[in-house]
mmCIF file of C-alpha atoms in Angstrom:
data_model
loop_
_atom_site.group_PDB
_atom_site.id
_atom_site.type_symbol
_atom_site.label_atom_id
_atom_site.label_comp_id
_atom_site.label_asym_id
_atom_site.label_seq_id
_atom_site.Cartn_x
_atom_site.Cartn_y
_atom_site.Cartn_z
ATOM 1 C CA UNK A 32 4.798 -15.683 -4.674
ATOM 2 C CA UNK A 33 7.306 -17.008 -7.973
ATOM 3 C CA UNK A 34 10.414 -14.471 -5.629
ATOM 4 C CA UNK A 35 13.823 -14.817 -6.009
ATOM 5 C CA UNK A 36 16.070 -14.031 -2.693
ATOM 6 C CA UNK A 37 18.957 -11.801 -4.450
ATOM 7 C CA UNK A 38 16.200 -10.219 -6.921
ATOM 8 C CA UNK A 39 13.734 -9.223 -3.982
ATOM 9 C CA UNK A 40 16.913 -7.651 -2.445
ATOM 10 C CA UNK A 41 17.548 -5.613 -5.564
ATOM 11 C CA UNK A 42 14.062 -4.535 -6.012
ATOM 12 C CA UNK A 43 14.109 -3.454 -1.973
ATOM 13 C CA UNK A 44 17.638 -1.189 -2.756
ATOM 14 C CA UNK A 45 15.859 0.020 -5.928
ATOM 15 C CA UNK A 46 13.077 2.215 -3.152
ATOM 16 C CA UNK A 47 16.600 4.502 -2.301
ATOM 17 C CA UNK A 48 16.579 5.982 -5.362
ATOM 18 C CA UNK A 49 13.388 8.247 -4.816
ATOM 19 C CA UNK A 50 14.608 11.673 -4.531
ATOM 20 C CA UNK A 51 12.318 14.372 -3.259
ATOM 21 C CA UNK A 52 10.413 15.373 -6.388
ATOM 22 C CA UNK A 53 7.570 17.351 -5.169
ATOM 23 C CA UNK A 54 8.832 18.588 -2.236
ATOM 24 C CA UNK A 55 8.483 22.329 -2.883
ATOM 25 C CA UNK A 56 4.668 21.654 -3.515
ATOM 26 C CA UNK A 57 2.994 21.951 0.217
ATOM 27 C CA UNK A 58 -0.807 22.323 -0.981
ATOM 28 C CA UNK A 59 -2.889 20.709 1.040
ATOM 29 C CA UNK A 60 -6.729 20.342 0.174
ATOM 30 C CA UNK A 61 -9.527 17.776 1.085
ATOM 31 C CA UNK A 62 -9.498 16.698 -2.677
ATOM 32 C CA UNK A 63 -7.738 14.699 -4.482
ATOM 33 C CA UNK A 64 -4.764 17.075 -6.501
ATOM 34 C CA UNK A 65 -4.050 15.662 -9.430
ATOM 35 C CA UNK A 66 -0.047 16.039 -10.059
ATOM 36 C CA UNK A 67 1.562 15.847 -13.111
ATOM 37 C CA UNK A 68 5.335 14.643 -12.154
ATOM 38 C CA UNK A 69 8.469 15.125 -14.121
ATOM 39 C CA UNK A 70 10.515 12.118 -15.551
ATOM 40 C CA UNK A 71 13.288 11.888 -12.640
ATOM 41 C CA UNK A 72 14.077 8.536 -12.675
ATOM 42 C CA UNK A 73 16.873 7.638 -15.392
ATOM 43 C CA UNK A 74 15.132 4.795 -16.888
ATOM 44 C CA UNK A 75 15.045 3.572 -20.517
ATOM 45 C CA UNK A 76 12.195 1.829 -20.019
ATOM 46 C CA UNK A 77 10.132 2.157 -23.195
ATOM 47 C CA UNK A 78 7.154 -0.125 -24.117
ATOM 48 C CA UNK A 79 6.902 -2.703 -26.743
ATOM 49 C CA UNK A 80 3.197 -1.667 -28.235
ATOM 50 C CA UNK A 81 0.544 0.825 -27.711
ATOM 51 C CA UNK A 82 -1.153 1.805 -25.051
ATOM 52 C CA UNK A 83 -3.676 -0.528 -23.492
ATOM 53 C CA UNK A 84 -7.336 0.341 -24.538
ATOM 54 C CA UNK A 85 -7.980 0.340 -20.558
ATOM 55 C CA UNK A 86 -5.587 2.680 -20.014
ATOM 56 C CA UNK A 87 -4.561 5.269 -23.029
ATOM 57 C CA UNK A 88 -3.418 7.730 -20.801
ATOM 58 C CA UNK A 89 -0.829 4.958 -19.296
ATOM 59 C CA UNK A 90 3.052 6.733 -18.518
ATOM 60 C CA UNK A 91 5.873 4.685 -20.764
ATOM 61 C CA UNK A 92 7.458 3.072 -17.816
ATOM 62 C CA UNK A 93 4.190 2.156 -16.361
ATOM 63 C CA UNK A 94 2.857 0.574 -19.470
ATOM 64 C CA UNK A 95 6.398 -1.464 -19.838
ATOM 65 C CA UNK A 96 5.954 -2.664 -16.308
ATOM 66 C CA UNK A 97 2.181 -3.900 -17.268
ATOM 67 C CA UNK A 98 4.043 -5.774 -20.400
ATOM 68 C CA UNK A 99 6.606 -7.116 -18.596
ATOM 69 C CA UNK A 100 3.545 -8.537 -15.579
ATOM 70 C CA UNK A 101 1.624 -10.202 -18.894
ATOM 71 C CA UNK A 102 4.625 -11.795 -20.611
ATOM 72 C CA UNK A 103 4.584 -14.026 -17.449
ATOM 73 C CA UNK A 104 1.456 -15.637 -19.255
ATOM 74 C CA UNK A 105 0.293 -16.262 -15.232
ATOM 75 C CA UNK A 106 -3.717 -17.361 -15.216
ATOM 76 C CA UNK A 107 -5.774 -14.563 -14.271
ATOM 77 C CA UNK A 108 -6.692 -14.240 -10.625
ATOM 78 C CA UNK A 109 -9.878 -15.154 -10.393
ATOM 79 C CA UNK A 110 -9.924 -17.840 -11.920
ATOM 80 C CA UNK A 111 -7.628 -19.624 -9.712
ATOM 81 C CA UNK A 112 -7.959 -20.772 -5.852
ATOM 82 C CA UNK A 113 -6.132 -18.895 -3.444
ATOM 83 C CA UNK A 114 -3.124 -21.564 -3.069
ATOM 84 C CA UNK A 115 -3.158 -21.177 -6.959
ATOM 85 C CA UNK A 116 -3.315 -16.980 -7.341
ATOM 86 C CA UNK A 117 -0.263 -17.050 -4.498
ATOM 87 C CA UNK A 118 1.650 -18.094 -7.215
ATOM 88 C CA UNK A 119 1.231 -16.013 -9.649
ATOM 89 C CA UNK A 120 4.254 -13.357 -10.937
ATOM 90 C CA UNK A 121 3.930 -10.306 -9.084
ATOM 91 C CA UNK A 122 4.473 -6.436 -10.347
ATOM 92 C CA UNK A 123 7.150 -6.474 -7.899
ATOM 93 C CA UNK A 124 8.577 -9.352 -9.896
ATOM 94 C CA UNK A 125 8.049 -7.690 -13.117
ATOM 95 C CA UNK A 126 9.698 -4.271 -11.970
ATOM 96 C CA UNK A 127 12.743 -6.153 -10.370
ATOM 97 C CA UNK A 128 13.242 -7.867 -14.031
ATOM 98 C CA UNK A 129 13.260 -4.705 -15.308
ATOM 99 C CA UNK A 130 15.899 -3.510 -13.163
ATOM 100 C CA UNK A 131 18.348 -5.992 -14.209
ATOM 101 C CA UNK A 132 17.146 -6.484 -17.450
ATOM 102 C CA UNK A 133 18.230 -2.663 -18.103
ATOM 103 C CA UNK A 134 20.477 -3.304 -16.028
ATOM 104 C CA UNK A 135 19.663 0.132 -13.046
ATOM 105 C CA UNK A 136 21.491 0.311 -10.746
ATOM 106 C CA UNK A 137 20.459 0.763 -6.819
ATOM 107 C CA UNK A 138 22.053 2.173 -3.818
ATOM 108 C CA UNK A 139 22.807 0.247 -0.716
ATOM 109 C CA UNK A 140 20.446 -0.513 1.726
ATOM 110 C CA UNK A 141 20.012 2.311 4.305
ATOM 111 C CA UNK A 142 18.392 -0.121 6.918
ATOM 112 C CA UNK A 143 18.629 -3.533 8.873
ATOM 113 C CA UNK A 144 16.079 -5.896 9.062
ATOM 114 C CA UNK A 145 14.929 -7.938 11.564
ATOM 115 C CA UNK A 146 12.377 -10.737 12.114
ATOM 116 C CA UNK A 147 9.813 -11.282 15.000
ATOM 117 C CA UNK A 148 6.562 -13.563 15.944
ATOM 118 C CA UNK A 149 3.947 -12.133 18.162
ATOM 119 C CA UNK A 150 1.029 -13.710 19.736
ATOM 120 C CA UNK A 151 -2.342 -12.758 18.302
ATOM 121 C CA UNK A 152 -5.498 -14.304 19.323
ATOM 122 C CA UNK A 153 -5.700 -17.721 17.495
ATOM 123 C CA UNK A 154 -2.086 -17.724 15.937
ATOM 124 C CA UNK A 155 1.263 -15.671 15.683
ATOM 125 C CA UNK A 156 1.714 -12.762 13.261
ATOM 126 C CA UNK A 157 5.410 -12.147 12.195
ATOM 127 C CA UNK A 158 6.800 -8.500 11.785
ATOM 128 C CA UNK A 159 9.422 -7.648 9.521
ATOM 129 C CA UNK A 160 11.382 -4.688 11.605
ATOM 130 C CA UNK A 161 13.325 -2.290 9.712
ATOM 131 C CA UNK A 162 15.863 -0.637 11.873
ATOM 132 C CA UNK A 163 17.946 3.002 10.089
ATOM 133 C CA UNK A 164 21.080 2.350 9.911
ATOM 134 C CA UNK A 165 22.251 5.511 10.900
ATOM 135 C CA UNK A 166 21.476 7.310 14.172
ATOM 136 C CA UNK A 167 20.860 6.304 17.458
ATOM 137 C CA UNK A 168 17.123 6.673 17.845
ATOM 138 C CA UNK A 169 14.478 6.890 19.404
ATOM 139 C CA UNK A 170 12.852 7.071 15.557
ATOM 140 C CA UNK A 171 9.291 7.275 14.587
ATOM 141 C CA UNK A 172 7.386 4.967 14.140
ATOM 142 C CA UNK A 173 5.634 3.652 11.157
ATOM 143 C CA UNK A 174 3.424 0.811 11.568
ATOM 144 C CA UNK A 175 3.037 -0.798 7.822
ATOM 145 C CA UNK A 176 0.066 -2.779 5.941
ATOM 146 C CA UNK A 177 0.827 -4.666 2.476
ATOM 147 C CA UNK A 178 -1.905 -5.215 -0.202
ATOM 148 C CA UNK A 179 -3.052 -7.812 -1.785
ATOM 149 C CA UNK A 180 -6.732 -7.966 -1.102
ATOM 150 C CA UNK A 181 -6.954 -9.694 2.343
ATOM 151 C CA UNK A 182 -5.949 -12.870 0.240
ATOM 152 C CA UNK A 183 -2.557 -12.594 -1.826
ATOM 153 C CA UNK A 184 0.934 -11.426 -1.035
ATOM 154 C CA UNK A 185 3.269 -11.144 1.308
ATOM 155 C CA UNK A 186 5.926 -9.033 3.380
ATOM 156 C CA UNK A 187 8.629 -9.293 0.043
ATOM 157 C CA UNK A 188 6.298 -8.195 -2.030
ATOM 158 C CA UNK A 189 5.849 -5.280 -0.672
ATOM 159 C CA UNK A 190 9.432 -4.385 0.969
ATOM 160 C CA UNK A 191 9.994 -1.822 -1.292
ATOM 161 C CA UNK A 192 7.545 0.513 0.067
ATOM 162 C CA UNK A 193 8.282 -0.372 3.562
ATOM 163 C CA UNK A 194 12.115 0.089 3.340
ATOM 164 C CA UNK A 195 11.570 3.319 1.014
ATOM 165 C CA UNK A 196 9.250 4.707 4.028
ATOM 166 C CA UNK A 197 11.957 3.552 6.785
ATOM 167 C CA UNK A 198 15.145 5.527 4.919
ATOM 168 C CA UNK A 199 13.084 8.427 3.562
ATOM 169 C CA UNK A 200 11.321 9.434 6.997
ATOM 170 C CA UNK A 201 14.209 7.794 8.675
ATOM 171 C CA UNK A 202 12.223 5.743 10.778
ATOM 172 C CA UNK A 203 11.710 2.424 12.663
ATOM 173 C CA UNK A 204 8.983 0.506 10.048
ATOM 174 C CA UNK A 205 7.068 -2.373 11.113
ATOM 175 C CA UNK A 206 5.659 -4.768 8.439
ATOM 176 C CA UNK A 207 2.777 -6.585 9.682
ATOM 177 C CA UNK A 208 2.227 -10.472 8.210
ATOM 178 C CA UNK A 209 -1.275 -10.826 8.785
ATOM 179 C CA UNK A 210 -3.287 -13.653 8.203
ATOM 180 C CA UNK A 211 -4.436 -14.327 4.844
ATOM 181 C CA UNK A 212 -8.120 -15.214 3.468
ATOM 182 C CA UNK A 213 -9.751 -17.663 2.425
ATOM 183 C CA UNK A 214 -8.152 -19.811 5.324
ATOM 184 C CA UNK A 215 -8.538 -16.840 7.729
ATOM 185 C CA UNK A 216 -12.069 -14.836 7.609
ATOM 186 C CA UNK A 217 -13.339 -11.520 8.272
ATOM 187 C CA UNK A 218 -12.278 -10.057 10.440
ATOM 188 C CA UNK A 219 -9.120 -11.924 11.056
ATOM 189 C CA UNK A 220 -6.916 -9.497 9.371
ATOM 190 C CA UNK A 221 -8.457 -6.907 10.816
ATOM 191 C CA UNK A 222 -8.074 -8.262 14.609
ATOM 192 C CA UNK A 223 -4.248 -9.071 13.327
ATOM 193 C CA UNK A 224 -3.586 -5.350 12.126
ATOM 194 C CA UNK A 225 -4.519 -4.330 15.036
ATOM 195 C CA UNK A 226 -2.826 -6.426 17.326
ATOM 196 C CA UNK A 227 0.184 -5.670 15.763
ATOM 197 C CA UNK A 228 -0.188 -1.959 16.030
ATOM 198 C CA UNK A 229 -1.207 -2.303 19.863
ATOM 199 C CA UNK A 230 2.338 -4.439 20.227
ATOM 200 C CA UNK A 231 4.224 -1.205 18.902
ATOM 201 C CA UNK A 232 2.446 0.391 21.285
ATOM 202 C CA UNK A 233 3.763 -0.804 24.112
ATOM 203 C CA UNK A 234 6.730 -2.052 22.953
ATOM 204 C CA UNK A 235 8.464 1.094 20.845
ATOM 205 C CA UNK A 236 11.067 1.502 23.119
ATOM 206 C CA UNK A 237 12.848 -2.086 22.406
ATOM 207 C CA UNK A 238 12.500 -1.607 18.924
ATOM 208 C CA UNK A 239 14.836 1.734 19.220
ATOM 209 C CA UNK A 240 11.124 3.661 18.801
ATOM 210 C CA UNK A 241 9.729 6.929 19.805
ATOM 211 C CA UNK A 242 6.556 6.353 21.730
ATOM 212 C CA UNK A 243 4.674 9.799 20.732
ATOM 213 C CA UNK A 244 5.400 9.030 17.201
ATOM 214 C CA UNK A 245 3.814 6.389 15.553
ATOM 215 C CA UNK A 246 2.021 6.689 11.809
ATOM 216 C CA UNK A 247 0.204 3.744 10.235
ATOM 217 C CA UNK A 248 0.635 3.236 6.423
ATOM 218 C CA UNK A 249 -1.113 0.508 3.993
ATOM 219 C CA UNK A 250 -1.463 0.197 0.536
ATOM 220 C CA UNK A 251 -5.058 -1.540 -1.062
ATOM 221 C CA UNK A 252 -6.402 -3.284 1.488
ATOM 222 C CA UNK A 253 -3.391 -2.009 3.611
ATOM 223 C CA UNK A 254 -4.801 1.293 3.029
ATOM 224 C CA UNK A 255 -7.786 0.063 4.848
ATOM 225 C CA UNK A 256 -6.953 -2.092 7.650
ATOM 226 C CA UNK A 257 -4.530 0.764 8.608
ATOM 227 C CA UNK A 258 -7.650 3.195 9.001
ATOM 228 C CA UNK A 259 -9.137 0.332 10.851
ATOM 229 C CA UNK A 260 -6.340 0.679 13.064
ATOM 230 C CA UNK A 261 -6.949 4.381 13.747
ATOM 231 C CA UNK A 262 -10.863 3.978 14.139
ATOM 232 C CA UNK A 263 -10.127 0.764 17.063
ATOM 233 C CA UNK A 264 -7.605 2.673 19.017
ATOM 234 C CA UNK A 265 -9.812 5.522 19.064
ATOM 235 C CA UNK A 266 -12.491 3.379 19.856
ATOM 236 C CA UNK A 267 -10.464 1.423 22.974
ATOM 237 C CA UNK A 268 -8.388 4.502 24.041
ATOM 238 C CA UNK A 269 -5.374 3.625 23.556
ATOM 239 C CA UNK A 270 -2.858 5.753 21.769
ATOM 240 C CA UNK A 271 -3.961 7.415 18.385
ATOM 241 C CA UNK A 272 -1.384 7.180 14.983
ATOM 242 C CA UNK A 273 -0.105 10.652 14.515
ATOM 243 C CA UNK A 274 -0.852 10.233 11.025
ATOM 244 C CA UNK A 275 -2.319 8.179 8.571
ATOM 245 C CA UNK A 276 -1.531 7.219 4.688
ATOM 246 C CA UNK A 277 -3.605 5.418 2.588
ATOM 247 C CA UNK A 278 -2.884 4.333 -0.708
ATOM 248 C CA UNK A 279 -5.892 3.486 -2.783
ATOM 249 C CA UNK A 280 -7.580 1.893 0.093
ATOM 250 C CA UNK A 281 -10.217 -0.208 -0.462
ATOM 251 C CA UNK A 282 -12.867 2.118 1.326
ATOM 252 C CA UNK A 283 -16.332 0.257 0.064
ATOM 253 C CA UNK A 284 -18.249 -2.398 -1.581
ATOM 254 C CA UNK A 285 -20.472 -0.928 -4.729
ATOM 255 C CA UNK A 286 -18.594 -1.871 -7.197
ATOM 256 C CA UNK A 287 -20.323 -0.016 -10.200
ATOM 257 C CA UNK A 288 -18.188 3.643 -8.904
ATOM 258 C CA UNK A 289 -17.040 5.486 -12.309
ATOM 259 C CA UNK A 290 -13.357 4.338 -11.553
ATOM 260 C CA UNK A 291 -14.946 0.767 -11.737
ATOM 261 C CA UNK A 292 -16.863 1.292 -14.730
ATOM 262 C CA UNK A 293 -14.001 3.008 -16.167
ATOM 263 C CA UNK A 294 -11.247 1.061 -15.282
ATOM 264 C CA UNK A 295 -13.059 -2.774 -14.945
ATOM 265 C CA UNK A 296 -10.549 -4.390 -17.457
ATOM 266 C CA UNK A 297 -7.479 -2.702 -16.026
ATOM 267 C CA UNK A 298 -4.171 -4.630 -15.061
ATOM 268 C CA UNK A 299 -2.722 -4.995 -12.456
ATOM 269 C CA UNK A 300 -6.192 -5.061 -11.149
ATOM 270 C CA UNK A 301 -9.422 -5.467 -12.653
ATOM 271 C CA UNK A 302 -13.237 -5.196 -10.961
ATOM 272 C CA UNK A 303 -13.051 -8.853 -11.512
ATOM 273 C CA UNK A 304 -10.509 -9.339 -9.406
ATOM 274 C CA UNK A 305 -11.865 -7.303 -6.420
ATOM 275 C CA UNK A 306 -15.131 -9.372 -6.186
ATOM 276 C CA UNK A 307 -12.980 -12.276 -6.376
ATOM 277 C CA UNK A 308 -11.061 -11.050 -2.787
ATOM 278 C CA UNK A 309 -13.984 -10.430 -1.297
ATOM 279 C CA UNK A 310 -15.929 -13.497 -1.821
ATOM 280 C CA UNK A 311 -12.642 -14.833 0.217
ATOM 281 C CA UNK A 312 -12.764 -12.600 3.066
ATOM 282 C CA UNK A 313 -15.316 -11.884 3.960
ATOM 283 C CA UNK A 314 -18.272 -14.685 5.473
ATOM 284 C CA UNK A 315 -21.084 -14.042 3.394
ATOM 285 C CA UNK A 316 -21.181 -10.696 0.567
ATOM 286 C CA UNK A 317 -23.296 -8.555 3.237
ATOM 287 C CA UNK A 318 -20.760 -8.826 5.246
ATOM 288 C CA UNK A 319 -19.093 -6.454 2.784
ATOM 289 C CA UNK A 320 -21.224 -3.489 4.042
ATOM 290 C CA UNK A 321 -19.438 -3.568 7.129
ATOM 291 C CA UNK A 322 -17.985 -0.213 8.349
ATOM 292 C CA UNK A 323 -14.604 -1.635 8.197
ATOM 293 C CA UNK A 324 -14.403 -2.834 5.072
ATOM 294 C CA UNK A 325 -16.836 0.115 4.005
ATOM 295 C CA UNK A 326 -14.965 3.123 5.654
ATOM 296 C CA UNK A 327 -16.998 5.115 4.136
ATOM 297 C CA UNK A 328 -19.939 4.105 6.505
ATOM 298 C CA UNK A 329 -17.722 4.338 9.231
ATOM 299 C CA UNK A 330 -17.656 7.169 12.433
ATOM 300 C CA UNK A 331 -14.610 8.973 11.223
ATOM 301 C CA UNK A 332 -14.882 11.961 13.325
ATOM 302 C CA UNK A 333 -11.800 11.763 16.081
ATOM 303 C CA UNK A 334 -8.897 10.354 13.524
ATOM 304 C CA UNK A 335 -5.604 11.575 13.250
ATOM 305 C CA UNK A 336 -5.187 13.498 10.082
ATOM 306 C CA UNK A 337 -4.767 11.991 7.266
ATOM 307 C CA UNK A 338 -2.786 12.004 3.627
ATOM 308 C CA UNK A 339 -4.979 10.043 0.427
ATOM 309 C CA UNK A 340 -2.791 8.740 -2.101
ATOM 310 C CA UNK A 341 -4.924 7.312 -5.488
ATOM 311 C CA UNK A 342 -3.931 6.664 -8.699
ATOM 312 C CA UNK A 343 -5.807 7.280 -12.408
ATOM 313 C CA UNK A 344 -6.059 3.910 -13.966
ATOM 314 C CA UNK A 345 -7.321 1.639 -10.774
ATOM 315 C CA UNK A 346 -10.900 0.489 -9.578
ATOM 316 C CA UNK A 347 -10.148 1.536 -6.411
ATOM 317 C CA UNK A 348 -9.460 5.629 -7.105
ATOM 318 C CA UNK A 349 -12.450 6.821 -6.790
ATOM 319 C CA UNK A 350 -12.708 4.951 -2.796
ATOM 320 C CA UNK A 351 -9.996 6.853 -2.768
ATOM 321 C CA UNK A 352 -11.884 10.545 -2.965
ATOM 322 C CA UNK A 353 -15.240 9.117 -1.299
ATOM 323 C CA UNK A 354 -13.150 8.782 1.738
ATOM 324 C CA UNK A 355 -11.063 11.871 1.338
ATOM 325 C CA UNK A 356 -13.929 13.401 1.161
ATOM 326 C CA UNK A 357 -16.370 11.397 3.910
ATOM 327 C CA UNK A 358 -13.243 12.487 6.618
ATOM 328 C CA UNK A 359 -13.334 15.650 5.577
ATOM 329 C CA UNK A 360 -16.835 15.809 6.187
ATOM 330 C CA UNK A 361 -16.100 14.641 9.449
ATOM 331 C CA UNK A 362 -13.311 17.067 10.362
ATOM 332 C CA UNK A 363 -10.712 15.060 9.727
ATOM 333 C CA UNK A 364 -7.504 16.805 7.933
ATOM 334 C CA UNK A 365 -6.948 15.212 5.381
ATOM 335 C CA UNK A 366 -4.243 15.956 2.384
ATOM 336 C CA UNK A 367 -4.896 14.006 -0.683
ATOM 337 C CA UNK A 368 -3.115 13.707 -4.021
ATOM 338 C CA UNK A 369 -3.695 11.689 -7.703
ATOM 339 C CA UNK A 370 -1.179 10.552 -10.028
ATOM 340 C CA UNK A 371 -1.742 10.526 -13.203
ATOM 341 C CA UNK A 372 -1.105 7.686 -16.101
ATOM 342 C CA UNK A 373 -0.188 5.167 -13.692
ATOM 343 C CA UNK A 374 -1.894 1.942 -11.761
ATOM 344 C CA UNK A 375 -2.860 0.367 -9.294
ATOM 345 C CA UNK A 376 0.323 -1.133 -7.080
ATOM 346 C CA UNK A 377 2.459 1.871 -8.810
ATOM 347 C CA UNK A 378 3.480 3.077 -5.253
ATOM 348 C CA UNK A 379 6.250 0.285 -5.035
ATOM 349 C CA UNK A 380 7.885 1.304 -8.290
ATOM 350 C CA UNK A 381 9.614 3.954 -7.257
ATOM 351 C CA UNK A 382 13.334 2.870 -9.318
ATOM 352 C CA UNK A 383 11.508 2.665 -12.624
ATOM 353 C CA UNK A 384 7.978 4.402 -12.414
ATOM 354 C CA UNK A 385 8.651 8.364 -11.893
ATOM 355 C CA UNK A 386 4.873 8.990 -10.237
ATOM 356 C CA UNK A 387 6.192 6.358 -7.836
ATOM 357 C CA UNK A 388 9.235 8.159 -6.869
ATOM 358 C CA UNK A 389 7.405 11.222 -6.440
ATOM 359 C CA UNK A 390 4.650 10.155 -4.702
ATOM 360 C CA UNK A 391 6.750 8.052 -1.937
ATOM 361 C CA UNK A 392 8.237 11.422 -1.841
ATOM 362 C CA UNK A 393 5.209 12.949 -0.834
ATOM 363 C CA UNK A 394 4.377 10.593 1.487
ATOM 364 C CA UNK A 395 7.676 10.644 3.425
ATOM 365 C CA UNK A 396 6.947 14.262 3.470
ATOM 366 C CA UNK A 397 3.566 14.166 4.896
ATOM 367 C CA UNK A 398 5.000 11.969 7.887
ATOM 368 C CA UNK A 399 7.780 13.449 8.744
ATOM 369 C CA UNK A 400 5.281 17.127 8.679
ATOM 370 C CA UNK A 401 3.583 14.557 11.636
ATOM 371 C CA UNK A 402 6.130 13.517 13.688
ATOM 372 C CA UNK A 403 7.291 16.913 14.102
#
């Protein structure tokens, strides 16, 4: 990824901008709850042009991020090989550049970070551990899985989400750099995700964590991995996470849902990219039906309470709502919320997109409640 360490630290700090914009809304349901947020982010971001054809309802701040991303002129990911795709600019780059251009002030970080390599089957996986600077613990622990379709992105691209959760929940966050496809095919990422969770369960006290308070969070492909970790923990009879937050998770393989049709050409994620990601990760396309990828076909009974966050302008919107319904049918306590006018990847943009600030505050509130 074209990332600059100074910019990355700026974006990481930006997440502390998240104030709990929806703490007075404790409504829970088994269905996606459309939320209109107040524009409490003091941002001068204004889009340069009209809303895109694929997203007429897009919020101004979200559109400004998408316009900035388009300004880099990168080739479409679905036309590249994985190595080249990883060099494309990311939505995080766009947010960082907007922060710099608009002189948006960001507070100092409230966490320290350390790195740890752990052994997994066939190799090693790197963990980035975020620890609150204040207090001695033991802290609740969140195992976090980044997005990128199992193929692209890294811990830096999703740094803002992980740091923000650590700061808002006052928790240790362990962000997992699972191995990527096509170099590492299915189910490598899934197995790496569980191995990292298992390491955390066995080593909680060494990272100032509370062994009784471990949750999982993931975005997109990472949301799929987080849910799978809960399933594997249940099936292997080790401690099941106390809660899971799944942000626009990949939950099924049918790319003809209504949201796939409506937002086939959306940015930064479109239908063609999802096909590309799938082809890169699976050994054969029939594997996309495996319940580890198509979570809606998995045995979901006995999973922890779950929070699902979706974006309106997202091919994966319906994945999230379908999974929420399936979990509820399996007797799992589900709380879900949809954010209007925003796209896939919005969750980590709290410094510039009001809906992202609200979504992260909501996720943090759900986790804090589960940790009580």
